[in-house]
mmCIF file with all atom_site columns, C-alpha atoms in Angstrom:
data_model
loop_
_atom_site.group_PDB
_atom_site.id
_atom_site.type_symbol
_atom_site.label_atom_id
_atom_site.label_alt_id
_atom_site.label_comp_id
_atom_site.label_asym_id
_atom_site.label_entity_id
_atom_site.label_seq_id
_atom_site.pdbx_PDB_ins_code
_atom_site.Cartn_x
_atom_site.Cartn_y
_atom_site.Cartn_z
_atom_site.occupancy
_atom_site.B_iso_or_equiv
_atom_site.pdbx_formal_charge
_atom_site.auth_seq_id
_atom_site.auth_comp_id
_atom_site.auth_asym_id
_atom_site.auth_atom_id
_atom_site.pdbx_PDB_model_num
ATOM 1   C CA . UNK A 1 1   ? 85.327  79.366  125.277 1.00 40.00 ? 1   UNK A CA 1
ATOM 2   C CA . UNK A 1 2   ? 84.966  80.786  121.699 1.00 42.00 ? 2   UNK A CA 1
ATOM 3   C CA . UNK A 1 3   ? 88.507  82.542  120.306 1.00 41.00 ? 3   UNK A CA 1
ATOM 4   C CA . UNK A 1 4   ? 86.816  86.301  119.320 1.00 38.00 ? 4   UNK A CA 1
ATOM 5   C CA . UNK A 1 5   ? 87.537  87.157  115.495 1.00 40.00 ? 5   UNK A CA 1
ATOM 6   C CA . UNK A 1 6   ? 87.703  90.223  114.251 1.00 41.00 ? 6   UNK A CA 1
ATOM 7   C CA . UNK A 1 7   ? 84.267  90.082  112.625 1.00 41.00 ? 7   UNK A CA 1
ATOM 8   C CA . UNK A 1 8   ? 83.462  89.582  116.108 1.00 42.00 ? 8   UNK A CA 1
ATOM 9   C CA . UNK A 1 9   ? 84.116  93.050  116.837 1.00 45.00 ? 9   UNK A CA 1
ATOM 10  C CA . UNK A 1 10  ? 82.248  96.061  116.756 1.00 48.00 ? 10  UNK A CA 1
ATOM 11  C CA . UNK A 1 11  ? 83.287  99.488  115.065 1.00 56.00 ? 11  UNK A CA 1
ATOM 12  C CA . UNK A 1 12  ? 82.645  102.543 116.967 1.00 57.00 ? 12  UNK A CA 1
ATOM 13  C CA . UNK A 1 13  ? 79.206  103.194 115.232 1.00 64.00 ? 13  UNK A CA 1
ATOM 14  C CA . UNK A 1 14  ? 78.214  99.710  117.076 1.00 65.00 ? 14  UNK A CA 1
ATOM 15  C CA . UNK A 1 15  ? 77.712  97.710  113.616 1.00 67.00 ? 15  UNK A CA 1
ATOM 16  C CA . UNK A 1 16  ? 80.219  94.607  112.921 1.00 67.00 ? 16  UNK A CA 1
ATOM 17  C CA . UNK A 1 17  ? 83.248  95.414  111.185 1.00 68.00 ? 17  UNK A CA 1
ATOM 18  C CA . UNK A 1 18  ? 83.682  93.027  108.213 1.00 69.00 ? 18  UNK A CA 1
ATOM 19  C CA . UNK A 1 19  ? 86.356  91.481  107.015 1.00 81.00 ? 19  UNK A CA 1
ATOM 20  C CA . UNK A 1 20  ? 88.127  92.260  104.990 1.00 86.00 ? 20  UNK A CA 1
ATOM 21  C CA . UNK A 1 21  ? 86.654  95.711  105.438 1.00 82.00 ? 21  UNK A CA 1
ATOM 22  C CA . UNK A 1 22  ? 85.742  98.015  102.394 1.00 92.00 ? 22  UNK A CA 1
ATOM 23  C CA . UNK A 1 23  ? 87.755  101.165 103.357 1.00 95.00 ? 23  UNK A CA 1
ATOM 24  C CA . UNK A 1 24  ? 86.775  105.249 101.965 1.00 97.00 ? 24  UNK A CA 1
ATOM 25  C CA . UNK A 1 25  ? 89.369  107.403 102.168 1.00 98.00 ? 25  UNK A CA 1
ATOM 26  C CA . UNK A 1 26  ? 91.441  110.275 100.340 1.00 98.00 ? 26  UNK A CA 1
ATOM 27  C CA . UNK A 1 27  ? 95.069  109.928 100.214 1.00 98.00 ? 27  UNK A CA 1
ATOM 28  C CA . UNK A 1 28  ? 96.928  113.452 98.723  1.00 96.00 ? 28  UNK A CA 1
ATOM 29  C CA . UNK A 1 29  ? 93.624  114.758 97.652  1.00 95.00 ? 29  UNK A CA 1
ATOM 30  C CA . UNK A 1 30  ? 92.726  111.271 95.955  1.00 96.00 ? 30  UNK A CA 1
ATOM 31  C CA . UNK A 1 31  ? 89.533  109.111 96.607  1.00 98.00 ? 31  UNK A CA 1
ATOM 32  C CA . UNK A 1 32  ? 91.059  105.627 97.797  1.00 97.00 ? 32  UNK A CA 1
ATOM 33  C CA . UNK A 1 33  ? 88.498  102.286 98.144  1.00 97.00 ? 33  UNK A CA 1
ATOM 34  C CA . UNK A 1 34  ? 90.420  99.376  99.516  1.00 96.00 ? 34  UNK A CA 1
ATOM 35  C CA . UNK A 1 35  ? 89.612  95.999  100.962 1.00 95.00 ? 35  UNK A CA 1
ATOM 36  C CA . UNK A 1 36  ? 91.128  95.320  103.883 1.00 95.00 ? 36  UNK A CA 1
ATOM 37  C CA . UNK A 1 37  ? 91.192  94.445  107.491 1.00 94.00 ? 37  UNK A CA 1
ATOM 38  C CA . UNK A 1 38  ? 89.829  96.807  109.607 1.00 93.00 ? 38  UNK A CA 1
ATOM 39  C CA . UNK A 1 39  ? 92.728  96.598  112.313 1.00 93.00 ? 39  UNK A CA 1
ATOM 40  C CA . UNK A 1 40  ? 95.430  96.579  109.733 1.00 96.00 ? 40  UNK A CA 1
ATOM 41  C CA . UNK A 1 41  ? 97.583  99.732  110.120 1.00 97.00 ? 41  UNK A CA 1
ATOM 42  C CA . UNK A 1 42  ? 97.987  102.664 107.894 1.00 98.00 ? 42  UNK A CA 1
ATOM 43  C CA . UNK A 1 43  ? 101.484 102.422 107.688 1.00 98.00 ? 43  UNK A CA 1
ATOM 44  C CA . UNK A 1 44  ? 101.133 99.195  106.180 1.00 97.00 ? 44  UNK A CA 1
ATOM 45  C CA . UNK A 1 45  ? 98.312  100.187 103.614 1.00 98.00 ? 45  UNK A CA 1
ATOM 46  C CA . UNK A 1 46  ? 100.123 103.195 102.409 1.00 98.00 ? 46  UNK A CA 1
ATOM 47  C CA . UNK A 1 47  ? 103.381 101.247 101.803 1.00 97.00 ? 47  UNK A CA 1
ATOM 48  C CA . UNK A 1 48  ? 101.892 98.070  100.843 1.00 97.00 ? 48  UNK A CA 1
ATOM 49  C CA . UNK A 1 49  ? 98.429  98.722  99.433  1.00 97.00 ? 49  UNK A CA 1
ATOM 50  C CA . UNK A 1 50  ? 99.465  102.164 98.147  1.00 97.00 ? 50  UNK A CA 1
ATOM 51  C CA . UNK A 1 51  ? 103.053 102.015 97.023  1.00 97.00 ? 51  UNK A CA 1
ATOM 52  C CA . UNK A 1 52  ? 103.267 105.489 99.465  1.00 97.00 ? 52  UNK A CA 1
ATOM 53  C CA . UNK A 1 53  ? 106.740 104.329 100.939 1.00 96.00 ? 53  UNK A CA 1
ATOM 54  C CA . UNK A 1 54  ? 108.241 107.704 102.325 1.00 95.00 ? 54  UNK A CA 1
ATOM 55  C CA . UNK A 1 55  ? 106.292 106.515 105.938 1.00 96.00 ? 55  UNK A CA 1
ATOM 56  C CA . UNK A 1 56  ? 108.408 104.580 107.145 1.00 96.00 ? 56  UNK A CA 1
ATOM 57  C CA . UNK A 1 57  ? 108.342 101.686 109.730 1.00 95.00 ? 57  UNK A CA 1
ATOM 58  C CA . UNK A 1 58  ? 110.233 101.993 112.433 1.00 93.00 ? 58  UNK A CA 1
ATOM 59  C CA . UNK A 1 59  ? 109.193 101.558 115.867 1.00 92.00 ? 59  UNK A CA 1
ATOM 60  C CA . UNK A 1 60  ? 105.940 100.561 115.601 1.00 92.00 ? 60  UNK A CA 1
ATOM 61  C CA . UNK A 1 61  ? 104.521 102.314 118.769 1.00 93.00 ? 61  UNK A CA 1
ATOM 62  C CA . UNK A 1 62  ? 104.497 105.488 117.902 1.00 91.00 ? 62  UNK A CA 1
ATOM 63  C CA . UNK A 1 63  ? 107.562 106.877 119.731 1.00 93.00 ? 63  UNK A CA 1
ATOM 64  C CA . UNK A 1 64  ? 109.975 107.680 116.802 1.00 94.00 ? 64  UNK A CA 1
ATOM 65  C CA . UNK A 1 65  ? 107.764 109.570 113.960 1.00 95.00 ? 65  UNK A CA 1
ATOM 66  C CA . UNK A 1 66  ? 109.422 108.296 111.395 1.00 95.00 ? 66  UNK A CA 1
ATOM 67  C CA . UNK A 1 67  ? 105.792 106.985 109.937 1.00 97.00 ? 67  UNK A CA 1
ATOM 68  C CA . UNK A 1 68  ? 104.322 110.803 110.381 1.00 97.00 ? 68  UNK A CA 1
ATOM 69  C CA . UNK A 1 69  ? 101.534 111.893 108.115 1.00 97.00 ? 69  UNK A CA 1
ATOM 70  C CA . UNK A 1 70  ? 98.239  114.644 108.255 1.00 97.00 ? 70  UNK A CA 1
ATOM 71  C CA . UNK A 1 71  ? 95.723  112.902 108.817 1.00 97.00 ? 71  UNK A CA 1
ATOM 72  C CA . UNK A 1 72  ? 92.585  115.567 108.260 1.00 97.00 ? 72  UNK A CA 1
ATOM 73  C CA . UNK A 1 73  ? 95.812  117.883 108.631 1.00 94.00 ? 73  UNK A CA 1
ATOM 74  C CA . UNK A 1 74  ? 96.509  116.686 111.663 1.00 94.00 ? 74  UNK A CA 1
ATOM 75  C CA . UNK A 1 75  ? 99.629  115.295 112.770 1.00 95.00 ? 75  UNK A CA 1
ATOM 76  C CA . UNK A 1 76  ? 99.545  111.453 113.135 1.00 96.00 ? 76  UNK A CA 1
ATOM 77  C CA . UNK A 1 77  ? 101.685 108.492 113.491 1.00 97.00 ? 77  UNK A CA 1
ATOM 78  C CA . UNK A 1 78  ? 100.859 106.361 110.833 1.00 98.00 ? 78  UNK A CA 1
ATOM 79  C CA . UNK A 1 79  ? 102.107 102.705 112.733 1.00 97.00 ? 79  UNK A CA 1
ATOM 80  C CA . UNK A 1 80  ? 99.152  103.679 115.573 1.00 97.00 ? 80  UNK A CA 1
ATOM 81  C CA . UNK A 1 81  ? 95.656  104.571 113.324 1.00 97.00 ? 81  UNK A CA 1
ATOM 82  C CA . UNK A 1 82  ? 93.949  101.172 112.104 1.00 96.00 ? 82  UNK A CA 1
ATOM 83  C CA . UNK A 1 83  ? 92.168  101.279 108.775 1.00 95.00 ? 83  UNK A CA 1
ATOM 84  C CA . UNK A 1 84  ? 89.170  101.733 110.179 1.00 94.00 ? 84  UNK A CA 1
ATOM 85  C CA . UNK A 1 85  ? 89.716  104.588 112.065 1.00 96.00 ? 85  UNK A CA 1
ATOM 86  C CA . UNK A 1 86  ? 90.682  106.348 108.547 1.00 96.00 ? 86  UNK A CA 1
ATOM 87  C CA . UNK A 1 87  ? 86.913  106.011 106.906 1.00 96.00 ? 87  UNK A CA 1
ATOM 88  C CA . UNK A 1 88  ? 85.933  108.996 105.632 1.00 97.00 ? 88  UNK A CA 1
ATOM 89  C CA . UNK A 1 89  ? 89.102  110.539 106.010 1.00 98.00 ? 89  UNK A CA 1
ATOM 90  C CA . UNK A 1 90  ? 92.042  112.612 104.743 1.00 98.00 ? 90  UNK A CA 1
ATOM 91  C CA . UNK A 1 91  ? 95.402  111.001 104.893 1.00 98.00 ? 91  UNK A CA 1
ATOM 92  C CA . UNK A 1 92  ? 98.101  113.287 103.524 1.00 97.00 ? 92  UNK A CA 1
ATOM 93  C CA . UNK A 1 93  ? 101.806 112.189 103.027 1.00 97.00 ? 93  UNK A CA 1
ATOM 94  C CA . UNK A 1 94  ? 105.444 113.114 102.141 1.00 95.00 ? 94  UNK A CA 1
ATOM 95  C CA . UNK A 1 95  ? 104.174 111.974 98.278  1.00 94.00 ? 95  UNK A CA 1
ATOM 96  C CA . UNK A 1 96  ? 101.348 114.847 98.415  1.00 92.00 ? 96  UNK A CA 1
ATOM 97  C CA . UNK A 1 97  ? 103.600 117.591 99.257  1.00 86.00 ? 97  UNK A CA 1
ATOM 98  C CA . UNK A 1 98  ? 104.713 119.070 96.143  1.00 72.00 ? 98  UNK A CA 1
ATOM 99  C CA . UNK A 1 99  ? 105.868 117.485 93.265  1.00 67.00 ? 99  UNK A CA 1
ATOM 100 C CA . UNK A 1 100 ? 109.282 116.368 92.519  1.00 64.00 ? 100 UNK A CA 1
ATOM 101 C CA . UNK A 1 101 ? 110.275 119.241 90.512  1.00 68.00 ? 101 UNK A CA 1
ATOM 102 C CA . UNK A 1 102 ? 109.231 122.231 92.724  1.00 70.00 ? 102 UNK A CA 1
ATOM 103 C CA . UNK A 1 103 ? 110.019 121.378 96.345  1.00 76.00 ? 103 UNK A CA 1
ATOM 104 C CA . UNK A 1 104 ? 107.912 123.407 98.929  1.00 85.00 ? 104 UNK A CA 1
ATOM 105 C CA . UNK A 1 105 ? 109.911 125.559 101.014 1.00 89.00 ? 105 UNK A CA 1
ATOM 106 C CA . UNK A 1 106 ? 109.609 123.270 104.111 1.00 91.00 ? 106 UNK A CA 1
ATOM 107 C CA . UNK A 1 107 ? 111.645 120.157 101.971 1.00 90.00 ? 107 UNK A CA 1
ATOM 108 C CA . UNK A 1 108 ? 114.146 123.117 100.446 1.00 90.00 ? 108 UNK A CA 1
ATOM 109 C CA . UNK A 1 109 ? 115.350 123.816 103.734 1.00 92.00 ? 109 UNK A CA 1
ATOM 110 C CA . UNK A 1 110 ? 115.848 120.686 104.666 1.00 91.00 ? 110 UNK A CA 1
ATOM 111 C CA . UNK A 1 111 ? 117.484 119.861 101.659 1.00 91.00 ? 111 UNK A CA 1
ATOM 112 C CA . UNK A 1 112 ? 119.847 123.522 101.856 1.00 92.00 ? 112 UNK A CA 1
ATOM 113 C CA . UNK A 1 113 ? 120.340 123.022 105.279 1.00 92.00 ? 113 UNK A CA 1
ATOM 114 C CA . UNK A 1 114 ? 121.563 119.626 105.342 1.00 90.00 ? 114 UNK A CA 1
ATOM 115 C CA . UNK A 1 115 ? 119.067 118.616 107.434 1.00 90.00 ? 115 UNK A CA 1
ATOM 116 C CA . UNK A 1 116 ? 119.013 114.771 107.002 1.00 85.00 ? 116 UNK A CA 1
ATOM 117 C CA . UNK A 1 117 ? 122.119 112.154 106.872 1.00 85.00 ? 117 UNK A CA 1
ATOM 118 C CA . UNK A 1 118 ? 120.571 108.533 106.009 1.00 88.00 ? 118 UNK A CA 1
ATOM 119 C CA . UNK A 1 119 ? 116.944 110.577 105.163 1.00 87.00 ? 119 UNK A CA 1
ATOM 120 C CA . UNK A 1 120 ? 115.123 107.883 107.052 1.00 91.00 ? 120 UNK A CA 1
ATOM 121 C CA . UNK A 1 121 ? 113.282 110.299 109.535 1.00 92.00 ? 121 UNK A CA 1
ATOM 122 C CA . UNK A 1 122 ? 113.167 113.234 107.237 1.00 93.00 ? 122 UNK A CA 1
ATOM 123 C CA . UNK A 1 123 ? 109.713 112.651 105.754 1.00 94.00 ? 123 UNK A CA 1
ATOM 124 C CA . UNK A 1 124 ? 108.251 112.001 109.261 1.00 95.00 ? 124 UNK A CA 1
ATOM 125 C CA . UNK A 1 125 ? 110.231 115.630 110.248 1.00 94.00 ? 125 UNK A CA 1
ATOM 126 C CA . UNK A 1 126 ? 108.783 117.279 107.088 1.00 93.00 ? 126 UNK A CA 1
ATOM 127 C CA . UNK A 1 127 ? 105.050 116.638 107.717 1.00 95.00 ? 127 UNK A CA 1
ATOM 128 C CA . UNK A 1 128 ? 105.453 117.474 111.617 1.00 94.00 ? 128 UNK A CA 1
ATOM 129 C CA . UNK A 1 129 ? 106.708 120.813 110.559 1.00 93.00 ? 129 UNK A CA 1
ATOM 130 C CA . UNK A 1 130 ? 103.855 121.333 107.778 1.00 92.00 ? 130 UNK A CA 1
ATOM 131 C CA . UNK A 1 131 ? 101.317 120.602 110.936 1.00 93.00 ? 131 UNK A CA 1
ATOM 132 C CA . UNK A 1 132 ? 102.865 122.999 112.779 1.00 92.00 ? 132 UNK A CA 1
ATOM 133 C CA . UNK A 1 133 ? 102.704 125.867 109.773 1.00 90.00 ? 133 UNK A CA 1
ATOM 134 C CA . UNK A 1 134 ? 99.132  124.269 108.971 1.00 90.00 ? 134 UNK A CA 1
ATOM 135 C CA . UNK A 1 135 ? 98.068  125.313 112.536 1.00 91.00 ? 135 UNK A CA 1
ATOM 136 C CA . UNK A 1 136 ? 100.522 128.874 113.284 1.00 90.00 ? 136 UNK A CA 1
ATOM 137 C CA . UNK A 1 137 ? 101.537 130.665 110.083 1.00 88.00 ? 137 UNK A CA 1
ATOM 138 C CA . UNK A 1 138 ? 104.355 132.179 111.685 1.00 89.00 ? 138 UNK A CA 1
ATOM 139 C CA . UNK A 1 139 ? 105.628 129.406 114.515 1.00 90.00 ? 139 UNK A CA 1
ATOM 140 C CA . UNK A 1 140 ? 107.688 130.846 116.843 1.00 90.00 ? 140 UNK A CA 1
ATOM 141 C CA . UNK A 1 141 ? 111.267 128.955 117.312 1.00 90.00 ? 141 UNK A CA 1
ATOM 142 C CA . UNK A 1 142 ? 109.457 126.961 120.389 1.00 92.00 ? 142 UNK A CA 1
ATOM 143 C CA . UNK A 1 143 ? 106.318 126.253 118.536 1.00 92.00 ? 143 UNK A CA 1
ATOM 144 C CA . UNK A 1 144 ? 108.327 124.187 115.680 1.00 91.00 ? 144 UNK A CA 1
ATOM 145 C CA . UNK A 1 145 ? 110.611 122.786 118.461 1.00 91.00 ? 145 UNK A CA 1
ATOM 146 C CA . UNK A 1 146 ? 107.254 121.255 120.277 1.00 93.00 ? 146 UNK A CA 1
ATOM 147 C CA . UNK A 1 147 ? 105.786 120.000 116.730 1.00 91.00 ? 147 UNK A CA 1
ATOM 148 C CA . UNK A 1 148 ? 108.880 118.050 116.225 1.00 91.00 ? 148 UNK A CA 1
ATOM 149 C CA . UNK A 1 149 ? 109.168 116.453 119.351 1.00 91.00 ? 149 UNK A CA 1
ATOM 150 C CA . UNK A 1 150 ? 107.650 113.274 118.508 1.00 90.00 ? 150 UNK A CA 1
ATOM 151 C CA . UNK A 1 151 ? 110.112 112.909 116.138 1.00 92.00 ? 151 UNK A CA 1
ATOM 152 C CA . UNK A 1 152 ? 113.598 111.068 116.244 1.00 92.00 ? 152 UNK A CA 1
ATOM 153 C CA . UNK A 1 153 ? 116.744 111.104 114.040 1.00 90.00 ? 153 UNK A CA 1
ATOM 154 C CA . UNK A 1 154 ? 119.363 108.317 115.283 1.00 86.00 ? 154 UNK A CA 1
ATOM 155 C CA . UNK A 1 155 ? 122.116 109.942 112.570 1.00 85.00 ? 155 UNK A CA 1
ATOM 156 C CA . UNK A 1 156 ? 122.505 114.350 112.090 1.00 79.00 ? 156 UNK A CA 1
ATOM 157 C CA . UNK A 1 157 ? 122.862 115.707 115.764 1.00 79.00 ? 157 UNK A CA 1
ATOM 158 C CA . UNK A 1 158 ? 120.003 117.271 114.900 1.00 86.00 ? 158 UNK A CA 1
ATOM 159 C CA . UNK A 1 159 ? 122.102 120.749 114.155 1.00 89.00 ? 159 UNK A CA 1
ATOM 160 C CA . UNK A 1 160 ? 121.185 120.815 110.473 1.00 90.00 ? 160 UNK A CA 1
ATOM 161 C CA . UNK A 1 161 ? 117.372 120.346 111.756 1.00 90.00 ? 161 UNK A CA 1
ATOM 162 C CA . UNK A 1 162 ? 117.988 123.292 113.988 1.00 89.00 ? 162 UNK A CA 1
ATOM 163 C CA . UNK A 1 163 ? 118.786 125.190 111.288 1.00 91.00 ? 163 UNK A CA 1
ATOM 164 C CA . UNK A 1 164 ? 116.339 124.590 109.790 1.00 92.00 ? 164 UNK A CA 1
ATOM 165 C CA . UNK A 1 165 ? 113.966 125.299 112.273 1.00 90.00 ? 165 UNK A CA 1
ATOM 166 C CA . UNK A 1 166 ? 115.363 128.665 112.960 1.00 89.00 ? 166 UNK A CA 1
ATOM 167 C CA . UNK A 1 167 ? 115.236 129.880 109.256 1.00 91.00 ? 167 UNK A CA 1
ATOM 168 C CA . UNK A 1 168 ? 111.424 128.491 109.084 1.00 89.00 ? 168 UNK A CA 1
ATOM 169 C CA . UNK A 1 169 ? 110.967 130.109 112.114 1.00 87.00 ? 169 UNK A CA 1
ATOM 170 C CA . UNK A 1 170 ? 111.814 133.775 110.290 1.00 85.00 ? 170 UNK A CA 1
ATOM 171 C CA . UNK A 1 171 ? 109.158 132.988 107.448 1.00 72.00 ? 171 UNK A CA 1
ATOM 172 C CA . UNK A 1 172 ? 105.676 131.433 106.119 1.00 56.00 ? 172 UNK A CA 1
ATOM 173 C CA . UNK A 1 173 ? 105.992 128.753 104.110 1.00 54.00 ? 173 UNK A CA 1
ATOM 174 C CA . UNK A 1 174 ? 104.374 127.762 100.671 1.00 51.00 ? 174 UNK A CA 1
#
C-alpha cells in the first residue's frame, strides 16, 4: 500500500496542494508570499518564517490562547490554522497593534493595571479583547469575560486581568 504524501492531498478547491506551497497572505496590513508546506502551522510561520514571536507556542491544541491572533479580524488560535487555510487572508498580530511608542488603550491597561506577571499569555489576552471591541464597541463586563475565555494565564490570578476588563468595559477603545 502506497504511504499518502502531502502532494497527495487535495486543498479544499479540489486541486493538489504542492509542496512546498506558494502561500498569499497579509500579515499587519502587509502582503506576505512564502514557500512553504501547506499543513505547516501559522504559529510556526509567523515565529519562524516571519520573526512575529509575540504568538506564542504553548499547547499546541488550541486550549490555552497563548498563540491568539485576528485572522480576517477574527479571533483565532494560531497553533490550529495550517498555511493553507490562510491564502488570501488577513492575519493580524500583537506586532500590528500599535507601535511601540504609542500603546493602544487595550495594551495601556494591561500594562497600568498590572495585568500580566511572566507576559507569556498577555499577547494572546490582548488580541482576544481587540476581537471582542472589533465586534461590540462597548462590551458589556460579560461580553469581554466570554472573549477571553479561550485564554489561560498559569501566573496573575487573573485579578489584574479583571481589572482590566472592568475599566475596558466602561469605555471604547482606540
Amino acid at each position: 500500500m502506497k504511504q499518502e504524501t502531502l502532494s497527495d492531498r487535495v486543498a479544499p478547491q479540489g486541486k493538489p496542494m504542492p509542496s512546498p506551497y506558494a502561500l498569499n497572505f497579509m500579515v499587519n496590513g502587509r502582503a506576505v508570499t512564502l514557500k512553504v508546506e501547506p499543513t505547516k502551522p501559522l504559529v510556526d510561520i509567523l515565529r519562524n518564517d516571519l520573526g512575529l514571536t509575540g504568538a506564542k507556542v504553548s499547547c499546541e491544541i488550541g486550549r490555552c490562547g497563548a498563540c491568539s491572533v485576528l485572522l480576517d479580524g477574527k479571533p483565532a488560535n494560531a497553533c490550529l490554522i495550517m498555511a493553507y487555510q490562510c491564502a488570501g487572508k488577513s492575519v493580524e498580530t500583537i506586532e500590528g497593534t500599535s507601535s511601540t511608542t504609542a500603546p493602544d488603550t487595550i495594551m495601556r491597561a494591561f500594562l497600568e493595571e498590572g495585568a500580566f506577571q511572566c507576559g507569556y499569555c498577555t499577547p494572546g489576552m490582548i488580541m482576544a479583547v481587540k476581537a471582542v471591541f472589533r465586534k461590540n464597541s462597548r462590551p458589556s463586563m460579560e461580553d469581554l469575560e466570554e472573549g477571553l475565555s479561550g485564554n489561560l494565564c498559569r501566573c496573575t490570578g487573573y485579578a489584574g486581568i479583571l481589572r482590566v476588563l472592568k475599566r475596558l468595559s466602561s469605555r471604547e477603545t482606540d
